[in-house]
Amino acid sequence: GFHVCLEKATVESDLKSKVPLTVHPLKGPSIQPTLPKDDGYLGELRHFVRCIAAGTPSSIVTPADARNAVQVTLAEVKSAKTGKPVVIR
């Protein structure tokens, strides 16, 4: 699950306690957006398999995006192990 505090809204979800994705705007009622029924990971895999089969680069995710995702993941692991924030530059 997660709970993200932004400037103009808070977003939360928790699969374990069955709290659906909910957006709590600073003003107005909370919103539970309609999400695709497919698992997000399955959609990603389908996209990349199509790209590989067609021999075309992804129009959604760039190599830089992939590098940044790995960098964030490694920082998360380091932070979890040390109990300290990790700065990414």
PDB file of C-alpha atoms in Angstrom, residues 2-87:
ATOM      1  CA  PHE A   2       0.939   3.650  -0.127  1.00  0.00           C
ATOM      2  CA  HIS A   3      -0.063   7.090   1.057  1.00  0.00           C
ATOM      3  CA  VAL A   4       1.299  10.020  -0.977  1.00  0.00           C
ATOM      4  CA  CYS A   5       0.890  13.634   0.141  1.00  0.00           C
ATOM      5  CA  LEU A   6       1.026  16.129  -2.734  1.00  0.00           C
ATOM      6  CA  GLU A   7       0.532  19.889  -2.885  1.00  0.00           C
ATOM      7  CA  LYS A   8      -3.130  19.735  -3.864  1.00  0.00           C
ATOM      8  CA  ALA A   9      -4.187  16.195  -2.985  1.00  0.00           C
ATOM      9  CA  THR A  10      -3.416  13.024  -1.082  1.00  0.00           C
ATOM     10  CA  VAL A  11      -3.473   9.655  -2.849  1.00  0.00           C
ATOM     11  CA  GLU A  12      -3.765   6.344  -1.069  1.00  0.00           C
ATOM     12  CA  SER A  13      -4.272   2.667  -1.709  1.00  0.00           C
ATOM     13  CA  ASP A  14      -3.748  -0.516   0.276  1.00  0.00           C
ATOM     14  CA  LEU A  15      -4.369  -3.886  -1.325  1.00  0.00           C
ATOM     15  CA  LYS A  16      -3.945  -5.722   1.985  1.00  0.00           C
ATOM     16  CA  SER A  17      -6.734  -3.840   3.757  1.00  0.00           C
ATOM     17  CA  LYS A  18      -8.689  -3.488   0.496  1.00  0.00           C
ATOM     18  CA  VAL A  19      -8.520   0.329   0.350  1.00  0.00           C
ATOM     19  CA  PRO A  20      -8.967   1.096  -3.369  1.00  0.00           C
ATOM     20  CA  LEU A  21      -6.956   3.804  -5.082  1.00  0.00           C
ATOM     21  CA  THR A  22      -8.444   7.002  -3.682  1.00  0.00           C
ATOM     22  CA  VAL A  23      -7.585  10.633  -4.426  1.00  0.00           C
ATOM     23  CA  HIS A  24      -8.412  13.126  -1.681  1.00  0.00           C
ATOM     24  CA  PRO A  25      -8.233  16.609  -3.248  1.00  0.00           C
ATOM     25  CA  LEU A  26      -7.505  19.596  -1.032  1.00  0.00           C
ATOM     26  CA  LYS A  27     -10.952  20.869  -2.026  1.00  0.00           C
ATOM     27  CA  GLY A  28     -13.937  18.754  -2.962  1.00  0.00           C
ATOM     28  CA  PRO A  29     -14.945  15.144  -2.455  1.00  0.00           C
ATOM     29  CA  SER A  30     -12.629  12.142  -2.632  1.00  0.00           C
ATOM     30  CA  ILE A  31     -12.411  10.326  -5.958  1.00  0.00           C
ATOM     31  CA  GLN A  32     -11.910   6.625  -6.684  1.00  0.00           C
ATOM     32  CA  PRO A  33     -10.817   6.547 -10.328  1.00  0.00           C
ATOM     33  CA  THR A  34     -11.899   3.705 -12.564  1.00  0.00           C
ATOM     34  CA  LEU A  35      -8.875   1.570 -13.334  1.00  0.00           C
ATOM     35  CA  PRO A  36      -8.330  -1.015 -16.070  1.00  0.00           C
ATOM     36  CA  LYS A  37      -9.185  -4.542 -14.965  1.00  0.00           C
ATOM     37  CA  ASP A  38      -5.811  -5.883 -16.129  1.00  0.00           C
ATOM     38  CA  ASP A  39      -2.871  -5.891 -13.799  1.00  0.00           C
ATOM     39  CA  GLY A  40      -0.537  -2.972 -14.605  1.00  0.00           C
ATOM     40  CA  TYR A  41       2.470  -5.265 -14.881  1.00  0.00           C
ATOM     41  CA  LEU A  42       0.663  -7.436 -17.395  1.00  0.00           C
ATOM     42  CA  GLY A  43      -0.073  -4.362 -19.520  1.00  0.00           C
ATOM     43  CA  GLU A  44       3.590  -3.346 -19.390  1.00  0.00           C
ATOM     44  CA  LEU A  45       4.724  -6.803 -20.416  1.00  0.00           C
ATOM     45  CA  ARG A  46       2.257  -6.912 -23.315  1.00  0.00           C
ATOM     46  CA  HIS A  47       3.504  -3.530 -24.531  1.00  0.00           C
ATOM     47  CA  PHE A  48       7.159  -4.577 -24.471  1.00  0.00           C
ATOM     48  CA  VAL A  49       6.469  -7.945 -26.096  1.00  0.00           C
ATOM     49  CA  ARG A  50       4.669  -6.105 -28.924  1.00  0.00           C
ATOM     50  CA  CYS A  51       7.648  -3.741 -29.297  1.00  0.00           C
ATOM     51  CA  ILE A  52      10.105  -6.631 -29.434  1.00  0.00           C
ATOM     52  CA  ALA A  53       7.960  -8.593 -31.901  1.00  0.00           C
ATOM     53  CA  ALA A  54       7.623  -5.533 -34.149  1.00  0.00           C
ATOM     54  CA  GLY A  55      11.283  -4.565 -33.761  1.00  0.00           C
ATOM     55  CA  THR A  56      10.317  -1.032 -32.719  1.00  0.00           C
ATOM     56  CA  PRO A  57      11.343   1.011 -29.686  1.00  0.00           C
ATOM     57  CA  SER A  58       8.756   1.792 -27.041  1.00  0.00           C
ATOM     58  CA  SER A  59       6.860   5.004 -27.585  1.00  0.00           C
ATOM     59  CA  ILE A  60       6.062   5.102 -23.869  1.00  0.00           C
ATOM     60  CA  VAL A  61       9.280   4.282 -22.009  1.00  0.00           C
ATOM     61  CA  THR A  62      12.695   5.504 -23.067  1.00  0.00           C
ATOM     62  CA  PRO A  63      16.064   3.963 -22.176  1.00  0.00           C
ATOM     63  CA  ALA A  64      16.582   6.961 -19.860  1.00  0.00           C
ATOM     64  CA  ASP A  65      13.303   6.124 -18.083  1.00  0.00           C
ATOM     65  CA  ALA A  66      14.514   2.560 -17.544  1.00  0.00           C
ATOM     66  CA  ARG A  67      17.869   3.786 -16.211  1.00  0.00           C
ATOM     67  CA  ASN A  68      16.114   6.182 -13.826  1.00  0.00           C
ATOM     68  CA  ALA A  69      13.800   3.440 -12.565  1.00  0.00           C
ATOM     69  CA  VAL A  70      16.789   1.221 -11.760  1.00  0.00           C
ATOM     70  CA  GLN A  71      18.528   4.156 -10.042  1.00  0.00           C
ATOM     71  CA  VAL A  72      15.465   4.802  -7.846  1.00  0.00           C
ATOM     72  CA  THR A  73      15.111   1.097  -7.022  1.00  0.00           C
ATOM     73  CA  LEU A  74      18.756   0.840  -5.968  1.00  0.00           C
ATOM     74  CA  ALA A  75      18.363   3.967  -3.816  1.00  0.00           C
ATOM     75  CA  GLU A  76      15.280   2.433  -2.167  1.00  0.00           C
ATOM     76  CA  VAL A  77      17.221  -0.732  -1.346  1.00  0.00           C
ATOM     77  CA  LYS A  78      20.114   1.283   0.088  1.00  0.00           C
ATOM     78  CA  SER A  79      17.730   3.421   2.144  1.00  0.00           C
ATOM     79  CA  ALA A  80      15.932   0.351   3.481  1.00  0.00           C
ATOM     80  CA  LYS A  81      19.238  -1.254   4.488  1.00  0.00           C
ATOM     81  CA  THR A  82      20.717   1.862   6.119  1.00  0.00           C
ATOM     82  CA  GLY A  83      17.531   3.446   7.450  1.00  0.00           C
ATOM     83  CA  LYS A  84      18.650   6.762   5.966  1.00  0.00           C
ATOM     84  CA  PRO A  85      17.445   8.878   3.043  1.00  0.00           C
ATOM     85  CA  VAL A  86      19.377   8.459  -0.208  1.00  0.00           C
ATOM     86  CA  VAL A  87      19.827  11.477  -2.461  1.00  0.00           C
TER      87      VAL A  87
END
